[in-house]
Amino acid sequence: MPDLAKLKAFDIDGASLSLWVFKKRVPKGAAPIYTGRWAEIGDDLTTEIKRVTATSIARIEEVIEYSHLAQNHETSVLTISTAETHAGLLKDKAAAQQENKRVRNSADLENIEFYAFRFVKDETVLYAIRKADQSWKTRKRRDIVSVVLQNHELVLDRTPSFNISKAVDFFVYDEAIFIAAKQNFESVLAYKAGHQDDFVEMQAEDAFKGAFVDLEEIVKFVGDNKIQLRRISAIRQKGHYKDRVFMDNLRRLYKENGLNIVFDGSGKIVPSEETCRDIFQALLDHRLGSDFSRRKYDVPDTSSVTV
């Protein structure tokens, strides 16, 4: 498990700071391509960025291992190794403040995907990353008229302005990622594309194909929905459809567990629009029973315990 104490011990006040902005494109079937530029920042902004980052780290009390369906709350973060993500590509782009990567004008800032605060202390590097809001999008600016109060009257403000949030989506530190905002993390590091690739590969797996009469209804059910893409990736990660004992138990006990699933004469699942939800619950092993209340429950995620 990544070391939260080491993250909290990082000397933000004593670290040097640079601000990087990134644009991103994701070629089909390939890793994301990041284009990064660094911007000069004034003393007041430097102080505020350090305060925001320190506050965001200080609120963390708990770490939870990242999974496709895991969720954190206000005082916890999800954690995952950088080796399991595209974070290395991002870090490579921000490794040095080269002159040809300096922000020259507002066009270099417009339509960015995200920005990163890069802190360096004694050759140790911390990244605090946030997905850009609509103030960085030119399309949004076309729809509004910016004004400022000047000498007791409102006047036009033609100077481009950009918002920096008082929250951080995730931190990259010591080969680990600490995630406060899962959806933004997955967007920045192209995790949805990874889920889509997972599903394409699953459809070619003999074990997965062999569990069903056909996959047409499963493909329609998943579609481009980010939640179902996460769920199908979790199904692949758990791999219950490859477990003969699990599948035999499912065929034997699905009615007892109130699952709306249809099997053909050979024991293969027959998917339909009405049954896909329960098929997913079963393959995720998310239909659980309480020994105390004798009730059955659907759960969003599971964590094994030793008894």
PDB file of C-alpha atoms in Angstrom:
ATOM      1  CA  MET A   1       0.000   0.000   0.000  1.00  0.00           C
ATOM      2  CA  PRO A   2       1.407   3.457  -0.892  1.00  0.00           C
ATOM      3  CA  ASP A   3       2.786   5.380   2.077  1.00  0.00           C
ATOM      4  CA  LEU A   4       0.420   8.216   3.017  1.00  0.00           C
ATOM      5  CA  ALA A   5       2.801   9.358   5.770  1.00  0.00           C
ATOM      6  CA  LYS A   6       5.509  10.077   3.187  1.00  0.00           C
ATOM      7  CA  LEU A   7       3.084  12.160   1.119  1.00  0.00           C
ATOM      8  CA  LYS A   8       2.025  14.130   4.190  1.00  0.00           C
ATOM      9  CA  ALA A   9       5.675  14.688   5.165  1.00  0.00           C
ATOM     10  CA  PHE A  10       6.589  16.298   1.829  1.00  0.00           C
ATOM     11  CA  ASP A  11       7.841  19.868   2.413  1.00  0.00           C
ATOM     12  CA  ILE A  12       5.519  21.855   0.160  1.00  0.00           C
ATOM     13  CA  ASP A  13       6.492  25.250   1.592  1.00  0.00           C
ATOM     14  CA  GLY A  14      10.188  24.555   1.018  1.00  0.00           C
ATOM     15  CA  ALA A  15       9.765  23.095  -2.469  1.00  0.00           C
ATOM     16  CA  SER A  16      10.234  24.880  -5.776  1.00  0.00           C
ATOM     17  CA  LEU A  17       7.057  25.113  -7.858  1.00  0.00           C
ATOM     18  CA  SER A  18       6.242  25.168 -11.549  1.00  0.00           C
ATOM     19  CA  LEU A  19       2.825  25.185 -13.215  1.00  0.00           C
ATOM     20  CA  TRP A  20       2.284  22.982 -16.263  1.00  0.00           C
ATOM     21  CA  VAL A  21      -0.714  22.917 -18.603  1.00  0.00           C
ATOM     22  CA  PHE A  22      -1.487  19.913 -20.778  1.00  0.00           C
ATOM     23  CA  LYS A  23      -3.446  19.103 -23.877  1.00  0.00           C
ATOM     24  CA  LYS A  24      -4.237  15.485 -24.685  1.00  0.00           C
ATOM     25  CA  ARG A  25      -5.302  13.323 -27.564  1.00  0.00           C
ATOM     26  CA  VAL A  26      -5.964   9.607 -27.494  1.00  0.00           C
ATOM     27  CA  PRO A  27      -5.345   7.739 -30.765  1.00  0.00           C
ATOM     28  CA  LYS A  28      -7.646   4.752 -31.158  1.00  0.00           C
ATOM     29  CA  GLY A  29      -6.113   1.690 -29.582  1.00  0.00           C
ATOM     30  CA  ALA A  30      -3.000   3.563 -28.412  1.00  0.00           C
ATOM     31  CA  ALA A  31      -1.689   5.339 -25.327  1.00  0.00           C
ATOM     32  CA  PRO A  32      -2.634   9.017 -24.831  1.00  0.00           C
ATOM     33  CA  ILE A  33      -0.338  11.683 -26.249  1.00  0.00           C
ATOM     34  CA  TYR A  34       0.289  14.643 -23.919  1.00  0.00           C
ATOM     35  CA  THR A  35       1.558  18.072 -24.932  1.00  0.00           C
ATOM     36  CA  GLY A  36       2.799  20.108 -21.974  1.00  0.00           C
ATOM     37  CA  ARG A  37       3.839  23.748 -21.455  1.00  0.00           C
ATOM     38  CA  TRP A  38       5.002  25.562 -18.338  1.00  0.00           C
ATOM     39  CA  ALA A  39       3.951  29.036 -17.259  1.00  0.00           C
ATOM     40  CA  GLU A  40       5.634  31.714 -15.165  1.00  0.00           C
ATOM     41  CA  ILE A  41       3.677  32.332 -11.957  1.00  0.00           C
ATOM     42  CA  GLY A  42       3.707  35.292  -9.584  1.00  0.00           C
ATOM     43  CA  ASP A  43       4.479  35.213  -5.879  1.00  0.00           C
ATOM     44  CA  ASP A  44       0.857  35.573  -4.763  1.00  0.00           C
ATOM     45  CA  LEU A  45      -0.261  32.699  -6.984  1.00  0.00           C
ATOM     46  CA  THR A  46       2.663  30.560  -5.803  1.00  0.00           C
ATOM     47  CA  THR A  47       1.607  31.098  -2.191  1.00  0.00           C
ATOM     48  CA  GLU A  48      -2.019  30.247  -2.972  1.00  0.00           C
ATOM     49  CA  ILE A  49      -1.145  27.087  -4.932  1.00  0.00           C
ATOM     50  CA  LYS A  50       1.018  25.849  -2.061  1.00  0.00           C
ATOM     51  CA  ARG A  51      -1.789  26.553   0.402  1.00  0.00           C
ATOM     52  CA  VAL A  52      -4.357  24.720  -1.751  1.00  0.00           C
ATOM     53  CA  THR A  53      -2.077  21.710  -2.190  1.00  0.00           C
ATOM     54  CA  ALA A  54      -1.144  21.499   1.493  1.00  0.00           C
ATOM     55  CA  THR A  55      -4.811  21.740   2.508  1.00  0.00           C
ATOM     56  CA  SER A  56      -5.795  19.015   0.036  1.00  0.00           C
ATOM     57  CA  ILE A  57      -3.159  16.652   1.446  1.00  0.00           C
ATOM     58  CA  ALA A  58      -3.924  17.481   5.079  1.00  0.00           C
ATOM     59  CA  ARG A  59      -7.562  16.413   4.758  1.00  0.00           C
ATOM     60  CA  ILE A  60      -6.616  12.831   3.748  1.00  0.00           C
ATOM     61  CA  GLU A  61      -7.124  10.333   6.580  1.00  0.00           C
ATOM     62  CA  GLU A  62      -7.507   7.014   4.764  1.00  0.00           C
ATOM     63  CA  VAL A  63      -6.236   5.242   1.658  1.00  0.00           C
ATOM     64  CA  ILE A  64      -8.295   2.682  -0.275  1.00  0.00           C
ATOM     65  CA  GLU A  65      -6.869   0.416  -2.939  1.00  0.00           C
ATOM     66  CA  TYR A  66      -8.052   1.482  -6.396  1.00  0.00           C
ATOM     67  CA  SER A  67     -10.396  -0.847  -8.244  1.00  0.00           C
ATOM     68  CA  HIS A  68     -12.769  -0.258 -11.114  1.00  0.00           C
ATOM     69  CA  LEU A  69     -15.735   0.054  -8.733  1.00  0.00           C
ATOM     70  CA  ALA A  70     -14.087   1.396  -5.562  1.00  0.00           C
ATOM     71  CA  GLN A  71     -15.205   4.811  -4.310  1.00  0.00           C
ATOM     72  CA  ASN A  72     -13.623   7.187  -1.816  1.00  0.00           C
ATOM     73  CA  HIS A  73     -15.203   9.871   0.365  1.00  0.00           C
ATOM     74  CA  GLU A  74     -14.294  13.357   1.608  1.00  0.00           C
ATOM     75  CA  THR A  75     -11.352  12.298   3.774  1.00  0.00           C
ATOM     76  CA  SER A  76     -10.073   9.293   1.826  1.00  0.00           C
ATOM     77  CA  VAL A  77      -8.240   8.696  -1.448  1.00  0.00           C
ATOM     78  CA  LEU A  78      -7.896   5.762  -3.807  1.00  0.00           C
ATOM     79  CA  THR A  79      -4.355   4.575  -4.494  1.00  0.00           C
ATOM     80  CA  ILE A  80      -2.750   2.870  -7.468  1.00  0.00           C
ATOM     81  CA  SER A  81       0.803   2.381  -8.712  1.00  0.00           C
ATOM     82  CA  THR A  82       2.001   4.731 -11.460  1.00  0.00           C
ATOM     83  CA  ALA A  83       3.150   1.614 -13.357  1.00  0.00           C
ATOM     84  CA  GLU A  84      -0.507   0.647 -13.874  1.00  0.00           C
ATOM     85  CA  THR A  85      -1.342   3.983 -15.536  1.00  0.00           C
ATOM     86  CA  HIS A  86      -0.093   6.428 -18.169  1.00  0.00           C
ATOM     87  CA  ALA A  87       1.290   8.752 -15.469  1.00  0.00           C
ATOM     88  CA  GLY A  88       4.842   8.117 -16.668  1.00  0.00           C
ATOM     89  CA  LEU A  89       4.031   9.747 -20.017  1.00  0.00           C
ATOM     90  CA  LEU A  90       2.812  12.849 -18.201  1.00  0.00           C
ATOM     91  CA  LYS A  91       5.887  13.002 -15.945  1.00  0.00           C
ATOM     92  CA  ASP A  92       8.220  12.696 -18.930  1.00  0.00           C
ATOM     93  CA  LYS A  93       6.651  15.765 -20.560  1.00  0.00           C
ATOM     94  CA  ALA A  94       7.151  17.896 -17.438  1.00  0.00           C
ATOM     95  CA  ALA A  95      10.667  16.712 -16.600  1.00  0.00           C
ATOM     96  CA  ALA A  96      12.402  19.960 -17.640  1.00  0.00           C
ATOM     97  CA  GLN A  97      11.384  23.611 -18.126  1.00  0.00           C
ATOM     98  CA  GLN A  98      12.752  23.972 -21.630  1.00  0.00           C
ATOM     99  CA  GLU A  99      12.451  27.392 -23.242  1.00  0.00           C
ATOM    100  CA  ASN A 100      10.533  26.047 -26.225  1.00  0.00           C
ATOM    101  CA  LYS A 101       7.873  24.706 -23.829  1.00  0.00           C
ATOM    102  CA  ARG A 102       7.202  28.044 -22.115  1.00  0.00           C
ATOM    103  CA  VAL A 103       3.660  29.473 -22.349  1.00  0.00           C
ATOM    104  CA  ARG A 104       3.917  32.472 -24.701  1.00  0.00           C
ATOM    105  CA  ASN A 105       0.330  33.689 -25.037  1.00  0.00           C
ATOM    106  CA  SER A 106      -3.253  32.906 -24.082  1.00  0.00           C
ATOM    107  CA  ALA A 107      -3.606  30.540 -27.052  1.00  0.00           C
ATOM    108  CA  ASP A 108      -1.182  28.179 -25.301  1.00  0.00           C
ATOM    109  CA  LEU A 109      -3.577  28.060 -22.345  1.00  0.00           C
ATOM    110  CA  GLU A 110      -6.853  27.722 -24.213  1.00  0.00           C
ATOM    111  CA  ASN A 111      -8.595  24.348 -24.449  1.00  0.00           C
ATOM    112  CA  ILE A 112      -6.175  22.525 -22.174  1.00  0.00           C
ATOM    113  CA  GLU A 113      -7.283  19.211 -20.656  1.00  0.00           C
ATOM    114  CA  PHE A 114      -5.690  19.628 -17.218  1.00  0.00           C
ATOM    115  CA  TYR A 115      -2.964  21.433 -15.282  1.00  0.00           C
ATOM    116  CA  ALA A 116      -0.313  20.182 -12.865  1.00  0.00           C
ATOM    117  CA  PHE A 117       1.555  21.793  -9.987  1.00  0.00           C
ATOM    118  CA  ARG A 118       5.072  20.320  -9.997  1.00  0.00           C
ATOM    119  CA  PHE A 119       6.872  20.561  -6.645  1.00  0.00           C
ATOM    120  CA  VAL A 120      10.561  19.647  -6.298  1.00  0.00           C
ATOM    121  CA  LYS A 121      12.403  19.282  -2.991  1.00  0.00           C
ATOM    122  CA  ASP A 122      15.826  17.602  -2.710  1.00  0.00           C
ATOM    123  CA  GLU A 123      15.305  15.861  -6.074  1.00  0.00           C
ATOM    124  CA  THR A 124      11.970  14.440  -4.901  1.00  0.00           C
ATOM    125  CA  VAL A 125       9.016  15.389  -7.109  1.00  0.00           C
ATOM    126  CA  LEU A 126       5.331  15.744  -6.249  1.00  0.00           C
ATOM    127  CA  TYR A 127       2.632  16.419  -8.851  1.00  0.00           C
ATOM    128  CA  ALA A 128      -0.765  17.812  -7.867  1.00  0.00           C
ATOM    129  CA  ILE A 129      -3.124  17.548 -10.839  1.00  0.00           C
ATOM    130  CA  ARG A 130      -6.525  19.042 -11.624  1.00  0.00           C
ATOM    131  CA  LYS A 131      -8.797  18.704 -14.653  1.00  0.00           C
ATOM    132  CA  ALA A 132      -9.398  22.117 -16.264  1.00  0.00           C
ATOM    133  CA  ASP A 133     -12.844  23.678 -15.910  1.00  0.00           C
ATOM    134  CA  GLN A 134     -14.840  25.530 -18.564  1.00  0.00           C
ATOM    135  CA  SER A 135     -12.958  28.817 -18.075  1.00  0.00           C
ATOM    136  CA  TRP A 136     -10.117  27.297 -20.133  1.00  0.00           C
ATOM    137  CA  LYS A 137     -12.409  26.505 -23.081  1.00  0.00           C
ATOM    138  CA  THR A 138     -12.785  29.001 -25.928  1.00  0.00           C
ATOM    139  CA  ARG A 139     -16.282  27.725 -26.687  1.00  0.00           C
ATOM    140  CA  LYS A 140     -17.424  28.718 -23.205  1.00  0.00           C
ATOM    141  CA  ARG A 141     -15.984  32.215 -23.581  1.00  0.00           C
ATOM    142  CA  ARG A 142     -17.952  32.786 -26.779  1.00  0.00           C
ATOM    143  CA  ASP A 143     -21.149  32.327 -24.789  1.00  0.00           C
ATOM    144  CA  ILE A 144     -20.444  34.927 -22.089  1.00  0.00           C
ATOM    145  CA  VAL A 145     -19.569  38.599 -21.682  1.00  0.00           C
ATOM    146  CA  SER A 146     -16.915  39.142 -18.997  1.00  0.00           C
ATOM    147  CA  VAL A 147     -17.227  42.248 -16.822  1.00  0.00           C
ATOM    148  CA  VAL A 148     -15.384  43.810 -13.880  1.00  0.00           C
ATOM    149  CA  LEU A 149     -16.352  46.477 -11.373  1.00  0.00           C
ATOM    150  CA  GLN A 150     -14.287  49.599 -12.013  1.00  0.00           C
ATOM    151  CA  ASN A 151     -14.870  53.018 -10.422  1.00  0.00           C
ATOM    152  CA  HIS A 152     -18.293  51.900  -9.171  1.00  0.00           C
ATOM    153  CA  GLU A 153     -19.482  50.710 -12.589  1.00  0.00           C
ATOM    154  CA  LEU A 154     -19.382  47.478 -14.567  1.00  0.00           C
ATOM    155  CA  VAL A 155     -17.168  47.572 -17.649  1.00  0.00           C
ATOM    156  CA  LEU A 156     -16.102  45.009 -20.217  1.00  0.00           C
ATOM    157  CA  ASP A 157     -13.139  42.819 -19.312  1.00  0.00           C
ATOM    158  CA  ARG A 158     -11.358  41.758 -22.492  1.00  0.00           C
ATOM    159  CA  THR A 159      -8.420  40.165 -20.668  1.00  0.00           C
ATOM    160  CA  PRO A 160      -8.571  36.354 -20.897  1.00  0.00           C
ATOM    161  CA  SER A 161      -8.957  34.794 -17.454  1.00  0.00           C
ATOM    162  CA  PHE A 162      -8.603  31.206 -16.284  1.00  0.00           C
ATOM    163  CA  ASN A 163      -9.732  29.534 -13.069  1.00  0.00           C
ATOM    164  CA  ILE A 164      -7.493  27.480 -10.803  1.00  0.00           C
ATOM    165  CA  SER A 165      -9.488  25.265  -8.470  1.00  0.00           C
ATOM    166  CA  LYS A 166      -9.047  25.127  -4.709  1.00  0.00           C
ATOM    167  CA  ALA A 167      -9.162  21.327  -4.942  1.00  0.00           C
ATOM    168  CA  VAL A 168      -6.756  18.735  -6.350  1.00  0.00           C
ATOM    169  CA  ASP A 169      -7.997  15.686  -8.287  1.00  0.00           C
ATOM    170  CA  PHE A 170      -4.987  13.454  -7.660  1.00  0.00           C
ATOM    171  CA  PHE A 171      -1.353  13.426  -6.566  1.00  0.00           C
ATOM    172  CA  VAL A 172       1.557  11.569  -8.165  1.00  0.00           C
ATOM    173  CA  TYR A 173       4.329  10.868  -5.660  1.00  0.00           C
ATOM    174  CA  ASP A 174       6.950   8.172  -5.079  1.00  0.00           C
ATOM    175  CA  GLU A 175       5.654   5.842  -7.840  1.00  0.00           C
ATOM    176  CA  ALA A 176       2.145   6.016  -6.397  1.00  0.00           C
ATOM    177  CA  ILE A 177      -1.015   7.941  -7.243  1.00  0.00           C
ATOM    178  CA  PHE A 178      -3.379   9.247  -4.552  1.00  0.00           C
ATOM    179  CA  ILE A 179      -6.809   9.891  -6.095  1.00  0.00           C
ATOM    180  CA  ALA A 180      -9.343  12.309  -4.611  1.00  0.00           C
ATOM    181  CA  ALA A 181     -11.578  12.608  -7.712  1.00  0.00           C
ATOM    182  CA  LYS A 182     -11.815   9.254  -9.480  1.00  0.00           C
ATOM    183  CA  GLN A 183     -13.753  10.402 -12.529  1.00  0.00           C
ATOM    184  CA  ASN A 184     -11.313  13.213 -13.309  1.00  0.00           C
ATOM    185  CA  PHE A 185      -8.330  10.911 -12.714  1.00  0.00           C
ATOM    186  CA  GLU A 186      -9.728   8.406 -15.208  1.00  0.00           C
ATOM    187  CA  SER A 187     -10.379  11.175 -17.728  1.00  0.00           C
ATOM    188  CA  VAL A 188      -6.897  12.720 -17.469  1.00  0.00           C
ATOM    189  CA  LEU A 189      -5.090   9.377 -17.716  1.00  0.00           C
ATOM    190  CA  ALA A 190      -7.474   7.979 -20.375  1.00  0.00           C
ATOM    191  CA  TYR A 191      -8.813   5.175 -18.198  1.00  0.00           C
ATOM    192  CA  LYS A 192     -12.122   5.051 -20.069  1.00  0.00           C
ATOM    193  CA  ALA A 193     -10.191   4.161 -23.209  1.00  0.00           C
ATOM    194  CA  GLY A 194      -8.548   1.391 -21.191  1.00  0.00           C
ATOM    195  CA  HIS A 195     -11.953   0.051 -20.140  1.00  0.00           C
ATOM    196  CA  GLN A 196     -13.072   0.078 -23.777  1.00  0.00           C
ATOM    197  CA  ASP A 197      -9.966  -1.874 -24.783  1.00  0.00           C
ATOM    198  CA  ASP A 198     -10.688  -4.345 -21.968  1.00  0.00           C
ATOM    199  CA  PHE A 199     -14.167  -4.990 -23.344  1.00  0.00           C
ATOM    200  CA  VAL A 200     -12.958  -5.458 -26.914  1.00  0.00           C
ATOM    201  CA  GLU A 201     -10.376  -7.977 -25.704  1.00  0.00           C
ATOM    202  CA  MET A 202     -12.953  -9.762 -23.515  1.00  0.00           C
ATOM    203  CA  GLN A 203     -15.220 -10.324 -26.499  1.00  0.00           C
ATOM    204  CA  ALA A 204     -12.407 -12.326 -28.103  1.00  0.00           C
ATOM    205  CA  GLU A 205     -11.729 -14.429 -24.965  1.00  0.00           C
ATOM    206  CA  ASP A 206     -12.849 -18.036 -25.325  1.00  0.00           C
ATOM    207  CA  ALA A 207     -13.799 -18.242 -21.638  1.00  0.00           C
ATOM    208  CA  PHE A 208     -15.981 -15.120 -21.797  1.00  0.00           C
ATOM    209  CA  LYS A 209     -17.595 -15.963 -25.137  1.00  0.00           C
ATOM    210  CA  GLY A 210     -18.149 -19.523 -23.970  1.00  0.00           C
ATOM    211  CA  ALA A 211     -20.204 -18.408 -20.972  1.00  0.00           C
ATOM    212  CA  PHE A 212     -22.925 -16.950 -23.233  1.00  0.00           C
ATOM    213  CA  VAL A 213     -25.124 -18.056 -26.106  1.00  0.00           C
ATOM    214  CA  ASP A 214     -24.080 -14.811 -27.823  1.00  0.00           C
ATOM    215  CA  LEU A 215     -22.763 -11.386 -26.796  1.00  0.00           C
ATOM    216  CA  GLU A 216     -25.042  -9.059 -28.782  1.00  0.00           C
ATOM    217  CA  GLU A 217     -27.185  -7.986 -25.815  1.00  0.00           C
ATOM    218  CA  ILE A 218     -24.117  -7.615 -23.572  1.00  0.00           C
ATOM    219  CA  VAL A 219     -22.465  -5.321 -26.131  1.00  0.00           C
ATOM    220  CA  LYS A 220     -25.641  -3.212 -26.381  1.00  0.00           C
ATOM    221  CA  PHE A 221     -25.972  -3.039 -22.592  1.00  0.00           C
ATOM    222  CA  VAL A 222     -22.408  -1.788 -22.114  1.00  0.00           C
ATOM    223  CA  GLY A 223     -22.320   0.560 -25.120  1.00  0.00           C
ATOM    224  CA  ASP A 224     -20.234   3.653 -24.369  1.00  0.00           C
ATOM    225  CA  ASN A 225     -21.531   4.013 -20.800  1.00  0.00           C
ATOM    226  CA  LYS A 226     -18.593   4.755 -18.502  1.00  0.00           C
ATOM    227  CA  ILE A 227     -20.214   3.025 -15.510  1.00  0.00           C
ATOM    228  CA  GLN A 228     -20.877  -0.189 -17.416  1.00  0.00           C
ATOM    229  CA  LEU A 229     -17.389  -0.036 -18.947  1.00  0.00           C
ATOM    230  CA  ARG A 230     -15.962   0.114 -15.416  1.00  0.00           C
ATOM    231  CA  ARG A 231     -18.161  -2.809 -14.404  1.00  0.00           C
ATOM    232  CA  ILE A 232     -17.168  -4.975 -17.360  1.00  0.00           C
ATOM    233  CA  SER A 233     -13.490  -4.260 -16.628  1.00  0.00           C
ATOM    234  CA  ALA A 234     -14.105  -5.306 -13.019  1.00  0.00           C
ATOM    235  CA  ILE A 235     -15.769  -8.511 -14.252  1.00  0.00           C
ATOM    236  CA  ARG A 236     -12.660  -9.257 -16.289  1.00  0.00           C
ATOM    237  CA  GLN A 237     -10.384  -8.431 -13.352  1.00  0.00           C
ATOM    238  CA  LYS A 238     -12.284 -10.788 -11.027  1.00  0.00           C
ATOM    239  CA  GLY A 239     -12.503 -13.517 -13.672  1.00  0.00           C
ATOM    240  CA  HIS A 240     -15.372 -15.461 -12.081  1.00  0.00           C
ATOM    241  CA  TYR A 241     -16.626 -16.479 -15.537  1.00  0.00           C
ATOM    242  CA  LYS A 242     -13.433 -18.571 -15.876  1.00  0.00           C
ATOM    243  CA  ASP A 243     -14.026 -20.358 -12.567  1.00  0.00           C
ATOM    244  CA  ARG A 244     -15.900 -23.639 -13.161  1.00  0.00           C
ATOM    245  CA  VAL A 245     -16.971 -23.959  -9.509  1.00  0.00           C
ATOM    246  CA  PHE A 246     -18.284 -20.369  -9.416  1.00  0.00           C
ATOM    247  CA  MET A 247     -20.269 -20.847 -12.632  1.00  0.00           C
ATOM    248  CA  ASP A 248     -21.696 -24.196 -11.452  1.00  0.00           C
ATOM    249  CA  ASN A 249     -22.798 -22.523  -8.214  1.00  0.00           C
ATOM    250  CA  LEU A 250     -24.369 -19.672 -10.181  1.00  0.00           C
ATOM    251  CA  ARG A 251     -26.413 -22.101 -12.297  1.00  0.00           C
ATOM    252  CA  ARG A 252     -27.526 -23.941  -9.153  1.00  0.00           C
ATOM    253  CA  LEU A 253     -28.275 -20.981  -6.883  1.00  0.00           C
ATOM    254  CA  TYR A 254     -29.330 -18.051  -9.108  1.00  0.00           C
ATOM    255  CA  LYS A 255     -33.061 -18.448  -8.355  1.00  0.00           C
ATOM    256  CA  GLU A 256     -32.436 -18.745  -4.625  1.00  0.00           C
ATOM    257  CA  ASN A 257     -30.563 -15.422  -4.825  1.00  0.00           C
ATOM    258  CA  GLY A 258     -33.364 -13.695  -6.725  1.00  0.00           C
ATOM    259  CA  LEU A 259     -31.352 -13.229  -9.924  1.00  0.00           C
ATOM    260  CA  ASN A 260     -33.167 -12.817 -13.230  1.00  0.00           C
ATOM    261  CA  ILE A 261     -30.859 -14.923 -15.410  1.00  0.00           C
ATOM    262  CA  VAL A 262     -31.746 -17.409 -18.159  1.00  0.00           C
ATOM    263  CA  PHE A 263     -29.617 -20.449 -19.037  1.00  0.00           C
ATOM    264  CA  ASP A 264     -30.002 -22.655 -22.093  1.00  0.00           C
ATOM    265  CA  GLY A 265     -29.939 -26.451 -21.990  1.00  0.00           C
ATOM    266  CA  SER A 266     -26.142 -26.553 -22.082  1.00  0.00           C
ATOM    267  CA  GLY A 267     -25.764 -24.130 -19.160  1.00  0.00           C
ATOM    268  CA  LYS A 268     -24.832 -21.059 -21.195  1.00  0.00           C
ATOM    269  CA  ILE A 269     -26.249 -17.658 -20.206  1.00  0.00           C
ATOM    270  CA  VAL A 270     -28.891 -16.245 -22.560  1.00  0.00           C
ATOM    271  CA  PRO A 271     -28.548 -12.429 -22.262  1.00  0.00           C
ATOM    272  CA  SER A 272     -31.453 -10.061 -22.876  1.00  0.00           C
ATOM    273  CA  GLU A 273     -32.236  -6.422 -22.183  1.00  0.00           C
ATOM    274  CA  GLU A 274     -34.130  -7.505 -19.056  1.00  0.00           C
ATOM    275  CA  THR A 275     -31.442  -9.803 -17.642  1.00  0.00           C
ATOM    276  CA  CYS A 276     -28.143  -7.984 -18.311  1.00  0.00           C
ATOM    277  CA  ARG A 277     -28.192  -6.063 -15.028  1.00  0.00           C
ATOM    278  CA  ASP A 278     -28.508  -9.232 -12.947  1.00  0.00           C
ATOM    279  CA  ILE A 279     -25.919 -11.023 -15.101  1.00  0.00           C
ATOM    280  CA  PHE A 280     -23.432  -8.282 -14.228  1.00  0.00           C
ATOM    281  CA  GLN A 281     -24.327  -8.417 -10.517  1.00  0.00           C
ATOM    282  CA  ALA A 282     -23.716 -12.162 -10.548  1.00  0.00           C
ATOM    283  CA  LEU A 283     -20.393 -12.053 -12.419  1.00  0.00           C
ATOM    284  CA  LEU A 284     -19.199  -9.259 -10.116  1.00  0.00           C
ATOM    285  CA  ASP A 285     -20.273 -11.392  -7.133  1.00  0.00           C
ATOM    286  CA  HIS A 286     -22.253  -8.407  -5.871  1.00  0.00           C
ATOM    287  CA  ARG A 287     -25.471 -10.212  -4.823  1.00  0.00           C
ATOM    288  CA  LEU A 288     -24.698 -10.984  -1.199  1.00  0.00           C
ATOM    289  CA  GLY A 289     -26.655 -12.390   1.726  1.00  0.00           C
ATOM    290  CA  SER A 290     -26.663 -11.498   5.422  1.00  0.00           C
ATOM    291  CA  ASP A 291     -26.499 -14.361   7.920  1.00  0.00           C
ATOM    292  CA  PHE A 292     -28.100 -12.048  10.484  1.00  0.00           C
ATOM    293  CA  SER A 293     -31.145 -10.643   8.669  1.00  0.00           C
ATOM    294  CA  ARG A 294     -31.408 -13.458   6.095  1.00  0.00           C
ATOM    295  CA  ARG A 295     -31.801 -10.773   3.441  1.00  0.00           C
ATOM    296  CA  LYS A 296     -30.096 -10.452   0.053  1.00  0.00           C
ATOM    297  CA  TYR A 297     -28.311  -7.236  -0.939  1.00  0.00           C
ATOM    298  CA  ASP A 298     -26.788  -5.674  -4.052  1.00  0.00           C
ATOM    299  CA  VAL A 299     -23.490  -3.988  -3.152  1.00  0.00           C
ATOM    300  CA  PRO A 300     -21.381  -1.498  -5.171  1.00  0.00           C
ATOM    301  CA  ASP A 301     -18.058  -3.156  -4.297  1.00  0.00           C
ATOM    302  CA  THR A 302     -16.646  -5.911  -2.124  1.00  0.00           C
ATOM    303  CA  SER A 303     -13.690  -6.374   0.178  1.00  0.00           C
ATOM    304  CA  SER A 304     -12.775  -9.874   1.394  1.00  0.00           C
ATOM    305  CA  VAL A 305     -12.372 -10.479   5.129  1.00  0.00           C
ATOM    306  CA  THR A 306     -10.718 -13.314   7.020  1.00  0.00           C
ATOM    307  CA  VAL A 307     -12.915 -15.093   9.592  1.00  0.00           C
TER     308      VAL A 307
END
